[in-house]
Short mmCIF file of C-alpha atoms and ligand atoms in Angstrom, two decimals:
data_model
loop_
_atom_site.label_atom_id
_atom_site.label_comp_id
_atom_site.label_asym_id
_atom_site.label_seq_id
_atom_site.Cartn_x
_atom_site.Cartn_y
_atom_site.Cartn_z
CA MET A 1 -0.09 -0.09 -0.27
CA ASN A 2 1.10 3.37 -0.69
CA TYR A 3 1.23 6.10 2.20
CA GLN A 4 2.99 8.75 0.48
CA ARG A 5 0.55 11.77 0.83
CA SER A 6 0.03 10.54 4.44
CA SER A 7 3.48 10.67 5.36
CA ALA A 8 4.01 14.09 3.64
CA LEU A 9 1.17 15.43 5.58
CA PHE A 10 2.76 14.15 8.77
CA ALA A 11 6.01 15.80 8.10
CA GLU A 12 4.30 19.04 7.48
CA ALA A 13 2.04 18.74 10.79
CA LYS A 14 5.03 18.01 12.85
CA GLN A 15 6.31 21.47 12.08
CA TYR A 16 3.36 23.13 13.48
CA ILE A 17 1.57 20.73 15.90
CA PRO A 18 3.72 18.97 18.68
CA GLY A 19 4.41 15.44 17.41
CA GLY A 20 2.21 16.27 14.45
CA VAL A 21 -0.93 15.23 16.33
CA ASN A 22 -3.60 16.71 18.78
CA SER A 23 -3.58 13.31 20.86
CA PRO A 24 -0.69 11.26 21.40
CA VAL A 25 -1.88 7.62 20.22
CA ARG A 26 -2.64 8.93 16.89
CA ALA A 27 1.03 9.57 16.28
CA PHE A 28 1.65 5.64 16.10
CA LYS A 29 4.65 5.85 18.65
CA ALA A 30 3.77 2.30 19.77
CA VAL A 31 3.81 0.67 16.89
CA GLY A 32 6.21 2.66 14.59
CA GLY A 33 5.84 4.14 11.22
CA ASP A 34 3.82 7.36 9.98
CA PRO A 35 0.10 7.65 10.82
CA ILE A 36 -2.42 7.45 8.22
CA PHE A 37 -4.21 10.79 7.34
CA VAL A 38 -7.82 10.41 7.03
CA LYS A 39 -9.59 12.14 4.09
CA GLU A 40 -13.29 10.82 4.44
CA ALA A 41 -15.35 8.02 5.96
CA LYS A 42 -18.62 6.37 5.34
CA GLY A 43 -20.06 3.37 7.19
CA ALA A 44 -17.54 0.79 8.27
CA TYR A 45 -14.76 2.05 6.03
CA PHE A 46 -12.46 5.33 5.94
CA TYR A 47 -10.57 6.25 3.03
CA ASP A 48 -6.95 8.02 3.58
CA GLU A 49 -5.23 10.92 1.63
CA ASP A 50 -3.61 8.30 -0.67
CA GLY A 51 -6.97 6.78 -1.97
CA ASN A 52 -6.49 3.49 0.20
CA ARG A 53 -9.84 2.25 1.79
CA PHE A 54 -9.61 0.61 5.51
CA ILE A 55 -12.13 -1.42 7.30
CA ASP A 56 -12.25 0.72 10.61
CA TYR A 57 -12.23 -0.94 14.22
CA ILE A 58 -11.64 2.27 16.18
CA ALA A 59 -14.70 4.01 14.93
CA SER A 60 -13.00 7.38 16.27
CA TRP A 61 -12.31 5.57 19.46
CA GLY A 62 -15.76 4.47 20.30
CA PRO A 63 -18.51 7.22 19.41
CA LEU A 64 -19.51 5.87 15.84
CA ILE A 65 -21.13 2.90 17.12
CA LEU A 66 -23.48 2.83 14.08
CA GLY A 67 -20.77 3.74 11.35
CA HIS A 68 -19.42 6.65 9.98
CA ALA A 69 -21.42 9.66 8.73
CA HIS A 70 -24.70 7.73 9.73
CA LYS A 71 -27.37 9.85 7.94
CA PRO A 72 -29.77 10.60 10.91
CA VAL A 73 -26.94 11.91 13.11
CA MET A 74 -25.42 13.92 10.00
CA ASP A 75 -28.98 15.15 8.97
CA ALA A 76 -29.35 16.58 12.54
CA VAL A 77 -26.23 18.45 12.82
CA ILE A 78 -26.72 20.19 9.40
CA GLU A 79 -30.19 21.09 10.25
CA LYS A 80 -29.08 22.43 13.61
CA ALA A 81 -26.26 24.40 12.15
CA LYS A 82 -28.45 26.42 9.87
CA LYS A 83 -30.03 27.90 13.08
CA GLY A 84 -26.74 29.12 14.63
CA THR A 85 -23.82 27.18 16.40
CA SER A 86 -23.48 28.44 19.98
CA PHE A 87 -25.27 30.75 22.06
CA GLY A 88 -24.38 30.49 25.76
CA MET A 89 -27.98 30.54 26.86
CA PRO A 90 -30.21 27.70 27.40
CA THR A 91 -31.89 25.60 24.40
CA GLU A 92 -34.60 22.81 24.54
CA ILE A 93 -32.25 20.18 23.01
CA GLU A 94 -30.09 19.97 26.20
CA THR A 95 -33.42 18.88 28.01
CA GLN A 96 -34.33 16.57 25.40
CA LEU A 97 -31.00 14.79 25.54
CA ALA A 98 -30.97 14.88 29.23
CA GLN A 99 -34.45 12.88 29.52
CA LEU A 100 -33.55 10.61 26.90
CA ALA A 101 -30.10 9.59 28.57
CA ILE A 102 -31.79 9.78 32.07
CA SER A 103 -34.73 7.17 30.73
CA MET A 104 -31.98 4.89 29.14
CA VAL A 105 -29.57 4.62 32.23
CA PRO A 106 -30.33 3.30 35.75
CA ASN A 107 -29.54 5.14 39.01
CA ILE A 108 -29.50 8.66 37.31
CA ASP A 109 -31.84 11.54 37.97
CA LYS A 110 -29.93 14.49 36.79
CA ILE A 111 -27.21 14.88 34.10
CA ARG A 112 -24.69 17.81 33.56
CA PHE A 113 -23.20 17.91 30.00
CA VAL A 114 -19.55 19.02 29.36
CA ASN A 115 -17.28 18.92 26.24
CA SER A 116 -15.04 15.83 26.61
CA GLY A 117 -14.78 12.54 28.77
CA THR A 118 -11.85 14.24 30.43
CA GLU A 119 -13.98 17.20 31.74
CA ALA A 120 -16.75 14.64 32.92
CA CYS A 121 -14.36 12.49 35.05
CA MET A 122 -12.79 15.71 36.66
CA SER A 123 -15.98 17.30 37.51
CA ALA A 124 -17.49 13.86 38.76
CA ILE A 125 -14.54 13.58 41.35
CA ARG A 126 -14.71 17.23 42.44
CA LEU A 127 -18.43 16.62 43.08
CA ALA A 128 -17.63 13.38 44.97
CA ARG A 129 -15.06 15.24 47.27
CA GLY A 130 -17.44 18.22 47.97
CA PHE A 131 -20.37 15.82 48.66
CA THR A 132 -18.54 13.72 50.81
CA LYS A 133 -16.30 16.32 52.34
CA ARG A 134 -13.32 13.87 51.81
CA ASP A 135 -10.05 14.30 49.77
CA LYS A 136 -8.73 11.00 48.72
CA ILE A 137 -9.89 8.84 45.54
CA ILE A 138 -8.97 5.50 44.42
CA LYS A 139 -8.18 4.47 41.09
CA PHE A 140 -7.31 1.39 39.33
CA ALA A 141 -3.54 0.98 37.77
CA GLY A 142 -4.15 0.91 33.97
CA CYS A 143 -7.72 2.62 34.08
CA TYR A 144 -7.87 5.80 31.94
CA HIS A 145 -10.18 8.75 33.03
CA GLY A 146 -9.00 11.50 30.71
CA HIS A 147 -5.87 13.72 31.50
CA SER A 148 -6.76 15.83 34.34
CA ASP A 149 -3.98 15.80 37.04
CA SER A 150 -5.72 13.62 39.73
CA PHE A 151 -5.58 10.72 37.14
CA LEU A 152 -2.16 11.14 35.90
CA ILE A 153 -0.76 9.13 38.67
CA GLN A 154 1.10 5.93 38.87
CA ALA A 155 1.70 3.31 41.84
CA GLY A 156 3.95 4.68 44.44
CA SER A 157 6.72 2.34 45.86
CA GLY A 158 5.62 -0.33 48.10
CA ALA A 159 6.45 1.72 51.40
CA VAL A 160 4.11 4.50 50.36
CA THR A 161 0.37 4.24 50.11
CA PHE A 162 -0.23 7.30 47.68
CA GLY A 163 0.67 7.45 44.09
CA THR A 164 3.36 9.56 42.22
CA PRO A 165 2.78 11.67 39.17
CA ASN A 166 3.33 9.93 35.87
CA SER A 167 3.61 13.29 34.10
CA PRO A 168 5.88 15.97 34.80
CA GLY A 169 3.44 18.86 35.70
CA VAL A 170 1.53 17.04 37.90
CA THR A 171 2.42 17.99 41.64
CA GLN A 172 3.18 15.70 44.37
CA GLY A 173 0.33 17.50 46.37
CA THR A 174 -2.13 16.21 43.77
CA ALA A 175 -0.72 12.93 43.55
CA LYS A 176 -0.87 12.20 47.17
CA ASP A 177 -4.75 12.32 47.16
CA THR A 178 -5.05 9.65 44.48
CA LEU A 179 -4.38 6.06 45.75
CA LEU A 180 -3.64 3.34 43.29
CA VAL A 181 -5.02 -0.22 43.33
CA ASN A 182 -5.15 -3.42 41.06
CA TYR A 183 -7.98 -4.18 38.69
CA ASN A 184 -9.83 -7.34 39.60
CA ASP A 185 -8.04 -7.43 43.16
CA LEU A 186 -10.68 -6.70 45.86
CA GLU A 187 -8.12 -7.36 48.44
CA SER A 188 -5.82 -4.45 47.28
CA VAL A 189 -8.98 -2.09 47.54
CA ARG A 190 -9.85 -3.41 50.83
CA ALA A 191 -6.30 -2.84 52.11
CA MET A 192 -6.21 0.60 50.75
CA VAL A 193 -9.50 1.51 52.22
CA SER A 194 -8.60 0.27 55.56
CA ALA A 195 -5.39 2.02 55.63
CA ASN A 196 -7.30 5.48 54.80
CA LYS A 197 -10.45 5.09 56.62
CA GLY A 198 -12.95 8.04 56.51
CA GLU A 199 -10.70 9.80 54.08
CA ILE A 200 -11.90 8.25 50.57
CA ALA A 201 -14.52 10.25 48.59
CA ALA A 202 -14.74 7.96 45.65
CA ILE A 203 -13.48 4.91 43.96
CA ILE A 204 -13.42 5.57 40.31
CA ILE A 205 -13.37 2.62 37.70
CA GLU A 206 -14.01 1.74 34.23
CA PRO A 207 -16.70 -1.03 34.82
CA VAL A 208 -15.31 -2.94 31.89
CA ALA A 209 -11.77 -1.66 31.09
CA GLY A 210 -10.95 -0.68 27.65
CA ASN A 211 -7.47 1.23 28.13
CA MET A 212 -5.27 -1.76 28.85
CA GLY A 213 -6.85 -3.72 26.37
CA CYS A 214 -10.34 -4.91 26.96
CA ILE A 215 -10.60 -6.11 30.59
CA VAL A 216 -13.42 -7.77 32.01
CA PRO A 217 -14.43 -7.53 35.84
CA GLN A 218 -14.00 -11.18 37.23
CA ASN A 219 -16.31 -13.00 39.43
CA ASP A 220 -17.50 -11.13 42.48
CA PHE A 221 -15.07 -8.21 41.96
CA MET A 222 -17.69 -5.59 41.26
CA ASN A 223 -20.16 -6.86 43.89
CA GLY A 224 -17.15 -6.61 46.42
CA LEU A 225 -16.50 -3.18 45.29
CA ARG A 226 -20.04 -1.95 45.74
CA GLU A 227 -20.54 -3.56 49.05
CA LEU A 228 -17.46 -1.94 50.35
CA CYS A 229 -18.29 1.61 48.80
CA THR A 230 -21.79 1.19 50.57
CA LYS A 231 -20.43 -0.04 53.93
CA GLU A 232 -17.72 2.66 53.92
CA GLN A 233 -19.74 5.57 52.59
CA ILE A 234 -17.68 5.99 49.41
CA LEU A 235 -19.19 6.98 46.41
CA LEU A 236 -18.67 4.51 43.57
CA ILE A 237 -18.10 6.31 40.03
CA PHE A 238 -18.41 4.12 37.15
CA ASP A 239 -16.47 5.96 34.25
CA GLU A 240 -18.72 4.66 31.16
CA VAL A 241 -17.16 7.24 28.80
CA MET A 242 -16.39 3.95 26.64
CA THR A 243 -19.06 1.45 27.75
CA GLY A 244 -22.07 4.01 28.17
CA PHE A 245 -24.60 3.52 25.27
CA ARG A 246 -22.20 0.84 23.80
CA LEU A 247 -22.68 -2.05 25.92
CA ALA A 248 -26.49 -1.75 26.28
CA LYS A 249 -28.73 1.11 26.49
CA GLY A 250 -27.92 1.50 30.31
CA GLY A 251 -24.16 0.66 29.72
CA ALA A 252 -22.08 -1.39 31.98
CA GLN A 253 -24.38 -1.01 35.11
CA GLU A 254 -27.08 -2.58 33.32
CA VAL A 255 -24.98 -5.56 31.63
CA LEU A 256 -23.26 -5.98 35.17
CA GLY A 257 -26.21 -5.43 37.35
CA ILE A 258 -24.46 -3.11 39.38
CA ASP A 259 -25.68 0.39 40.63
CA ALA A 260 -23.01 3.12 40.52
CA ASP A 261 -23.46 6.25 42.66
CA ILE A 262 -22.03 8.77 39.80
CA VAL A 263 -21.97 7.79 36.19
CA THR A 264 -19.69 9.31 33.56
CA PHE A 265 -20.13 9.63 29.59
CA GLY A 266 -18.38 10.53 26.63
CA LYS A 267 -17.99 8.96 23.05
CA VAL A 268 -21.19 7.49 22.04
CA ILE A 269 -23.24 10.26 23.83
CA GLY A 270 -21.95 12.81 21.39
CA GLY A 271 -22.65 10.84 18.48
CA GLY A 272 -19.08 12.09 16.95
CA LEU A 273 -19.28 15.63 18.24
CA PRO A 274 -17.30 16.73 21.47
CA VAL A 275 -19.81 15.82 24.36
CA GLY A 276 -18.96 14.34 27.94
CA ALA A 277 -21.64 14.03 30.64
CA PHE A 278 -21.70 13.23 34.16
CA ALA A 279 -24.74 12.14 36.30
CA ALA A 280 -25.96 10.73 39.44
CA ARG A 281 -28.80 10.70 41.77
CA LYS A 282 -30.78 13.92 42.71
CA GLU A 283 -29.36 14.67 45.98
CA ILE A 284 -25.81 14.49 44.72
CA MET A 285 -26.20 16.53 41.41
CA ASP A 286 -28.00 18.99 43.46
CA TYR A 287 -24.69 19.56 45.06
CA LEU A 288 -23.67 21.29 41.88
CA ALA A 289 -23.49 25.08 40.88
CA PRO A 290 -25.72 27.05 40.55
CA ASP A 291 -27.99 25.08 43.00
CA GLY A 292 -25.19 23.77 45.43
CA PRO A 293 -21.39 24.72 46.27
CA VAL A 294 -19.58 22.71 44.04
CA TYR A 295 -18.31 24.90 41.19
CA GLN A 296 -18.40 23.60 37.04
CA ALA A 297 -19.12 25.54 34.38
CA GLY A 298 -18.36 25.62 30.39
CA THR A 299 -18.82 28.31 27.57
CA LEU A 300 -19.49 25.43 24.96
CA SER A 301 -21.23 23.05 27.19
CA GLY A 302 -24.49 21.72 26.00
CA ASN A 303 -23.58 23.29 22.55
CA PRO A 304 -26.62 22.72 19.88
CA LEU A 305 -24.85 21.07 17.22
CA ALA A 306 -23.03 18.68 19.82
CA MET A 307 -26.59 18.09 21.51
CA SER A 308 -28.22 17.23 18.25
CA ALA A 309 -25.60 14.70 17.14
CA GLY A 310 -25.96 13.05 20.66
CA LEU A 311 -29.85 13.24 20.64
CA ALA A 312 -29.89 11.63 17.08
CA MET A 313 -27.60 8.90 18.02
CA LEU A 314 -29.41 8.01 21.56
CA MET A 315 -32.86 8.01 19.72
CA GLU A 316 -31.30 5.56 17.28
CA LEU A 317 -30.10 3.38 19.96
CA ASN A 318 -33.23 3.76 21.94
CA ASN A 319 -35.28 2.80 19.41
CA LYS A 320 -33.14 -0.23 17.90
CA PRO A 321 -32.10 -1.57 20.94
CA GLU A 322 -31.33 -4.79 18.95
CA VAL A 323 -28.16 -3.00 17.81
CA PHE A 324 -26.27 -4.13 20.96
CA GLU A 325 -27.15 -7.96 20.36
CA SER A 326 -26.04 -7.54 16.80
CA LEU A 327 -22.87 -5.83 17.54
CA ALA A 328 -22.13 -8.54 20.16
CA ASP A 329 -22.67 -11.25 17.61
CA LYS A 330 -20.37 -9.68 15.24
CA THR A 331 -17.77 -9.45 17.87
CA GLU A 332 -18.20 -12.76 18.90
CA HIS A 333 -17.76 -13.83 15.10
CA LEU A 334 -14.55 -11.73 15.03
CA HIS A 335 -13.26 -13.57 18.32
CA GLU A 336 -14.16 -16.98 17.05
CA GLY A 337 -12.24 -16.34 13.64
CA PHE A 338 -9.14 -14.71 15.43
CA ASP A 339 -8.84 -17.48 17.66
CA ARG A 340 -9.25 -20.53 15.44
CA ILE A 341 -6.33 -18.97 13.30
CA LEU A 342 -3.81 -18.01 16.16
CA LYS A 343 -4.44 -21.31 17.74
CA GLY A 344 -4.08 -23.22 14.40
CA LYS A 345 -0.59 -21.47 14.15
CA GLY A 346 0.33 -21.98 17.85
CA VAL A 347 0.58 -18.37 18.27
CA PRO A 348 0.39 -17.81 22.30
CA HIS A 349 -2.75 -15.39 22.74
CA GLN A 350 -5.61 -14.29 24.79
CA ILE A 351 -8.63 -12.59 23.68
CA ASN A 352 -10.74 -10.24 25.75
CA ARG A 353 -14.21 -9.44 24.72
CA MET A 354 -17.36 -7.97 26.14
CA GLY A 355 -20.37 -6.88 24.11
CA SER A 356 -18.62 -4.83 20.95
CA MET A 357 -15.35 -4.21 22.79
CA ILE A 358 -12.46 -6.97 22.12
CA SER A 359 -8.67 -7.15 22.12
CA VAL A 360 -5.97 -9.53 21.39
CA HIS A 361 -2.84 -9.89 23.75
CA PHE A 362 -0.07 -11.86 22.56
CA THR A 363 0.69 -13.76 25.80
CA GLU A 364 0.21 -17.03 27.45
CA GLU A 365 -1.46 -15.87 30.40
CA PRO A 366 -4.78 -14.56 31.18
CA VAL A 367 -4.98 -11.08 30.96
CA VAL A 368 -7.00 -9.50 34.03
CA ASP A 369 -5.25 -6.38 34.71
CA PHE A 370 -2.59 -3.81 34.03
CA ALA A 371 0.35 -6.14 34.73
CA SER A 372 -0.76 -8.93 32.80
CA SER A 373 -1.78 -6.94 29.88
CA ALA A 374 1.68 -5.27 29.91
CA LYS A 375 3.14 -8.69 29.51
CA GLY A 376 2.02 -8.92 25.88
CA ASN A 377 4.86 -9.28 23.42
CA ASN A 378 4.74 -5.83 21.78
CA ASN A 379 7.22 -6.90 18.70
CA MET A 380 4.65 -9.46 17.79
CA PHE A 381 1.85 -6.72 18.17
CA LYS A 382 3.65 -4.27 15.85
CA LYS A 383 3.99 -6.91 13.24
CA TYR A 384 0.35 -7.64 13.47
CA PHE A 385 -0.71 -4.20 13.27
CA HIS A 386 1.24 -3.32 10.20
CA GLY A 387 0.43 -6.66 8.52
CA MET A 388 -3.33 -5.86 9.12
CA LEU A 389 -2.70 -2.17 8.13
CA ASN A 390 -1.31 -3.22 5.00
CA ARG A 391 -4.14 -5.37 4.19
CA GLY A 392 -6.67 -2.69 4.54
CA ILE A 393 -7.72 -3.34 8.28
CA TYR A 394 -7.25 -0.55 10.81
CA LEU A 395 -6.96 -1.72 14.50
CA PRO A 396 -6.19 0.73 17.06
CA PRO A 397 -2.30 1.51 16.95
CA SER A 398 -1.54 0.29 20.57
CA ALA A 399 -1.66 -3.07 22.42
CA PHE A 400 -3.30 -1.13 25.26
CA GLU A 401 -6.48 -0.31 23.62
CA SER A 402 -9.64 -2.13 22.96
CA TYR A 403 -11.13 -2.11 19.39
CA PHE A 404 -14.72 -0.73 19.10
CA LEU A 405 -16.76 -2.45 16.46
CA ASN A 406 -19.50 -0.67 14.82
CA ASP A 407 -22.86 -1.89 13.47
CA ALA A 408 -22.04 -0.72 9.80
CA LEU A 409 -19.52 -3.71 9.73
CA SER A 410 -20.93 -6.47 7.60
CA TYR A 411 -20.08 -10.10 8.18
CA GLY A 412 -18.34 -9.73 4.61
CA ASP A 413 -16.10 -7.39 6.46
CA LEU A 414 -15.54 -9.32 9.56
CA ASP A 415 -14.77 -12.26 6.98
CA GLN A 416 -12.21 -10.20 4.98
CA THR A 417 -10.50 -9.05 8.52
CA ILE A 418 -10.51 -12.86 9.63
CA LYS A 419 -8.63 -13.79 6.25
CA ALA A 420 -6.20 -11.00 6.50
CA LEU A 421 -5.07 -12.44 9.83
CA GLU A 422 -4.65 -15.65 8.13
CA SER A 423 -2.17 -14.14 5.90
CA VAL A 424 -0.62 -12.09 8.54
CA VAL A 425 -0.17 -14.97 11.26
CA GLU A 426 2.47 -16.39 8.64
CA ASP A 427 4.95 -13.74 9.61
CA LEU A 428 4.18 -13.48 13.15
CA ASN A 429 6.17 -16.35 14.94
C1 PLP B 501 -11.95 8.21 26.40
C2 PLP B 501 -11.95 8.06 27.94
C3 PLP B 501 -11.90 9.20 28.68
C4 PLP B 501 -11.44 10.65 27.96
O1 PLP B 501 -12.53 11.13 27.20
P1 PLP B 501 -11.85 12.30 26.35
O2 PLP B 501 -13.03 12.69 25.75
O3 PLP B 501 -10.97 11.78 25.47
O4 PLP B 501 -11.48 13.25 27.20
C5 PLP B 501 -12.21 8.77 29.95
N1 PLP B 501 -12.46 7.66 30.56
C6 PLP B 501 -12.41 6.55 29.72
C7 PLP B 501 -13.04 5.43 29.97
C8 PLP B 501 -12.33 6.70 28.25
O5 PLP B 501 -12.22 5.52 27.45
#
């Protein structure tokens, strides 16, 4: 495949934009080579600046669950744009999207819209801290909640219970209030809670993780978390930026049967435009300004174009809930095809999947947390990624990302993807 024009555009972009990109994963650092510049997209495919066609398995990292340029969403945005793009005043469509989202998701009475998942998670912990009057939060190693300071934290050394910054610019003062524990390891959470009794405002978690590959909560882990939070009066925050309106109408709360105290959204809720949101029961949400003392605001929050895309998207999902089953079936088909081929060639691998989220890890051991995910063979992943890319299959350019299937993918597309792996696997070992 020829990537000449993409490479030239990347070289030019690097002169004016740090690393040539506006979000690091796009730069292909983890897999090497130059990123592909997209020209346009429709349904399950996108076309790059060199005229190559790719079957897309990232769907803009999740939002485009019904495929690119989905007509009802596109039409809604175009019509709305003709009437003005931003007012900084209330509009009816904000209430319409709020009502619909609240009707689809369990345990939420009120919702506040922001512009990204980062903002949603950042605001959710401020609200949790204000509401509980406690400072500390617990997060899980390998879970991603956006790039606000409180979340850019890694585990400290064994002797200290608090985290340390994992990016320059994050202060020790901030880091000390974020405690790190391990996914699927209830004992690590119990120990952390009892070492910080009465000080923890919230535990935030991706209820199905998607930022260390796809990792599914095991056995009684989530039940245990819920019980612990209730007992210790800690708010349980489900970061459903990825899983919300993707795993089911009601997201992971519905699929796992667990009630969260605060839920954050992003991605699908914006239908491909910049939207984030956080929501909770009334008594918690009423703690927010202007009714309550916890401050939170945004010039473009509830933007009419963004709201119209989100509303059109959620209406589609609400009216056609069979989409979630269709997506899960397609993802299972891909899983079975990939598993058969990798097994056939004796390539050590794990495939994790829930709903329309799936990831392939080149390792012998089950992948259940960040440490086991990090054991994947990255050289093999690079070969796999570029092999698939050269055959017109666009997978996430990092072993730590989940794939997001979209419902525009046909079984023909899936079979073409499986066939591509059949040829790529020859060079893997
Ligand atoms: C993408 C993501 C975020 C951050 O959302 P942005 O819109 O990129 O700021 C937060 N949490 C999870 C689980 C995500 O997948």
